[in-house]
Amino acid sequence: GQQNLNKEAYRINPSSYEAKVEDFAQKYKVREEKGVPVVKPASGVDVYLLGRKWEWWPILELQKGQSYRLHLSSMDWQHGFSLQPMNVNVQVHPGYDLVMTVKPTEAGEYSIMCNEFCGIGHHLMTGRIHIVDR
Ligand code: CUA
């Protein structure tokens, strides 16, 4: 993707952010993986992801070569969004909607790790992004 992150942050209320992410997930869900919705947004729509103890939710399926506005926020505590194997690391705080423009350049499976200590389940706090080329 894009290493020069172009970030904006807006104050939001965690519960209204959560409702937005749930609406987004419901609208664009294509399947589930272990009970977690896999969400494939239509082109041009904003993409939402949330961090909470202890998961990144939902799973995203994005199209290679397409630009997205990715929103990130936390429901509860400070988490660290670390996208592997890309070199993307951002702090995710409750009460702020962090918006980045991302453009995946390689198809594949990406993992999201939490790199900010957030309690007993910190090491289990992972998520997934699938980049597809079709
Ligand atoms: Cu979330 Cu560590």
Short mmCIF file of C-alpha atoms and ligand atoms in Angstrom, two decimals:
data_model
loop_
_atom_site.label_atom_id
_atom_site.label_comp_id
_atom_site.label_asym_id
_atom_site.label_seq_id
_atom_site.Cartn_x
_atom_site.Cartn_y
_atom_site.Cartn_z
CA GLY A 1 0.00 0.00 0.00
CA GLN A 2 0.74 3.52 0.68
CA GLN A 3 3.42 4.25 3.24
CA ASN A 4 2.98 7.98 3.29
CA LEU A 5 -0.17 7.97 5.34
CA ASN A 6 -2.40 10.85 4.85
CA LYS A 7 -4.33 11.04 8.14
CA GLU A 8 -7.24 13.07 9.43
CA ALA A 9 -8.84 12.72 12.86
CA TYR A 10 -12.30 13.73 14.00
CA ARG A 11 -13.89 13.67 17.44
CA ILE A 12 -16.64 11.09 17.66
CA ASN A 13 -18.66 9.25 20.23
CA PRO A 14 -17.58 5.58 20.57
CA SER A 15 -21.12 4.21 20.60
CA SER A 16 -22.16 6.12 17.49
CA TYR A 17 -18.98 4.96 15.77
CA GLU A 18 -19.79 1.38 16.76
CA ALA A 19 -23.30 1.73 15.28
CA LYS A 20 -21.80 3.04 12.04
CA VAL A 21 -19.40 0.10 11.78
CA GLU A 22 -22.22 -2.36 12.46
CA ASP A 23 -24.39 -0.80 9.73
CA PHE A 24 -21.46 -0.89 7.32
CA ALA A 25 -20.74 -4.56 8.15
CA GLN A 26 -24.34 -5.58 7.76
CA LYS A 27 -24.72 -3.80 4.45
CA TYR A 28 -21.62 -5.24 2.75
CA LYS A 29 -21.16 -8.59 4.46
CA VAL A 30 -20.35 -11.37 1.97
CA ARG A 31 -19.68 -14.29 4.36
CA GLU A 32 -18.39 -15.13 7.83
CA GLU A 33 -15.12 -16.52 9.08
CA LYS A 34 -15.40 -18.06 12.55
CA GLY A 35 -18.42 -15.94 13.31
CA VAL A 36 -16.83 -12.69 12.17
CA PRO A 37 -18.37 -10.97 9.14
CA VAL A 38 -16.20 -10.59 6.05
CA VAL A 39 -17.14 -7.25 4.55
CA LYS A 40 -16.54 -6.31 0.93
CA PRO A 41 -17.51 -2.67 0.42
CA ALA A 42 -18.75 -1.36 -2.91
CA SER A 43 -16.31 0.86 -4.75
CA GLY A 44 -16.15 4.42 -3.52
CA VAL A 45 -17.74 3.87 -0.11
CA ASP A 46 -15.97 4.66 3.14
CA VAL A 47 -14.58 1.65 4.99
CA TYR A 48 -14.91 1.23 8.76
CA LEU A 49 -12.92 -0.81 11.23
CA LEU A 50 -12.99 -0.80 14.99
CA GLY A 51 -10.66 -1.98 17.69
CA ARG A 52 -11.89 -3.22 21.04
CA LYS A 53 -10.74 -5.62 23.74
CA TRP A 54 -9.61 -7.83 22.04
CA GLU A 55 -10.30 -7.81 18.36
CA TRP A 56 -10.22 -5.77 15.19
CA TRP A 57 -13.67 -5.94 13.66
CA PRO A 58 -14.91 -6.80 11.05
CA ILE A 59 -12.71 -8.63 8.49
CA LEU A 60 -12.31 -6.50 5.38
CA GLU A 61 -12.06 -7.67 1.79
CA LEU A 62 -10.68 -4.90 -0.41
CA GLN A 63 -9.87 -4.64 -4.05
CA LYS A 64 -6.29 -4.31 -5.25
CA GLY A 65 -5.60 -1.00 -6.99
CA GLN A 66 -8.60 0.77 -5.55
CA SER A 67 -8.43 3.73 -3.21
CA TYR A 68 -10.36 3.66 0.07
CA ARG A 69 -11.00 6.02 2.93
CA LEU A 70 -10.37 3.78 5.93
CA HIS A 71 -11.85 4.85 9.28
CA LEU A 72 -10.40 3.50 12.51
CA SER A 73 -11.44 3.99 16.09
CA SER A 74 -11.36 2.25 19.43
CA MET A 75 -14.35 1.40 21.57
CA ASP A 76 -12.58 1.27 24.89
CA TRP A 77 -8.85 1.84 25.25
CA GLN A 78 -5.78 2.85 23.32
CA HIS A 79 -4.84 0.17 20.78
CA GLY A 80 -2.08 0.05 18.19
CA PHE A 81 -3.03 -0.81 14.62
CA SER A 82 -0.12 -2.61 13.02
CA LEU A 83 -0.63 -4.00 9.54
CA GLN A 84 1.57 -6.98 8.67
CA PRO A 85 3.59 -7.44 6.53
CA MET A 86 3.20 -3.77 5.55
CA ASN A 87 4.96 -1.09 7.50
CA VAL A 88 1.83 0.64 8.77
CA ASN A 89 1.52 1.55 12.45
CA VAL A 90 -1.00 3.93 13.93
CA GLN A 91 -2.33 4.65 17.40
CA VAL A 92 -6.06 4.15 17.74
CA HIS A 93 -7.86 6.06 20.49
CA PRO A 94 -11.44 5.99 21.72
CA GLY A 95 -13.30 9.18 20.83
CA TYR A 96 -11.37 9.83 17.61
CA ASP A 97 -12.21 8.69 14.12
CA LEU A 98 -8.89 8.36 12.33
CA VAL A 99 -9.26 8.44 8.55
CA MET A 100 -6.55 7.30 6.17
CA THR A 101 -6.54 6.97 2.42
CA VAL A 102 -5.20 3.56 1.49
CA LYS A 103 -4.63 1.94 -1.87
CA PRO A 104 -3.66 -1.74 -1.74
CA THR A 105 -1.04 -2.59 -4.34
CA GLU A 106 -0.64 -6.34 -3.70
CA ALA A 107 -3.24 -9.05 -3.40
CA GLY A 108 -2.93 -11.33 -0.38
CA GLU A 109 -3.74 -11.86 3.25
CA TYR A 110 -2.80 -9.18 5.74
CA SER A 111 -2.91 -9.43 9.49
CA ILE A 112 -3.63 -6.66 11.92
CA MET A 113 -1.81 -6.93 15.24
CA CYS A 114 -2.24 -4.75 18.26
CA ASN A 115 1.08 -3.21 19.21
CA GLU A 116 -0.05 -1.16 22.20
CA PHE A 117 -0.42 -3.05 25.48
CA CYS A 118 -4.15 -3.16 26.25
CA GLY A 119 -4.57 -5.78 28.95
CA ILE A 120 -4.83 -9.50 29.39
CA GLY A 121 -5.98 -10.29 25.83
CA HIS A 122 -3.51 -7.94 24.11
CA HIS A 123 -1.50 -10.74 22.46
CA LEU A 124 -4.73 -12.23 21.06
CA MET A 125 -5.91 -9.00 19.50
CA THR A 126 -5.63 -9.66 15.80
CA GLY A 127 -7.67 -8.96 12.69
CA ARG A 128 -7.56 -9.66 8.97
CA ILE A 129 -7.72 -7.81 5.69
CA HIS A 130 -8.01 -9.74 2.44
CA ILE A 131 -6.82 -7.95 -0.69
CA VAL A 132 -8.32 -9.48 -3.80
CA ASP A 133 -7.50 -8.95 -7.45
CA ARG A 134 -10.80 -9.50 -9.21
CU1 CUA B 1 -5.23 -3.85 21.78
CU2 CUA B 1 -3.08 -4.40 22.62
#
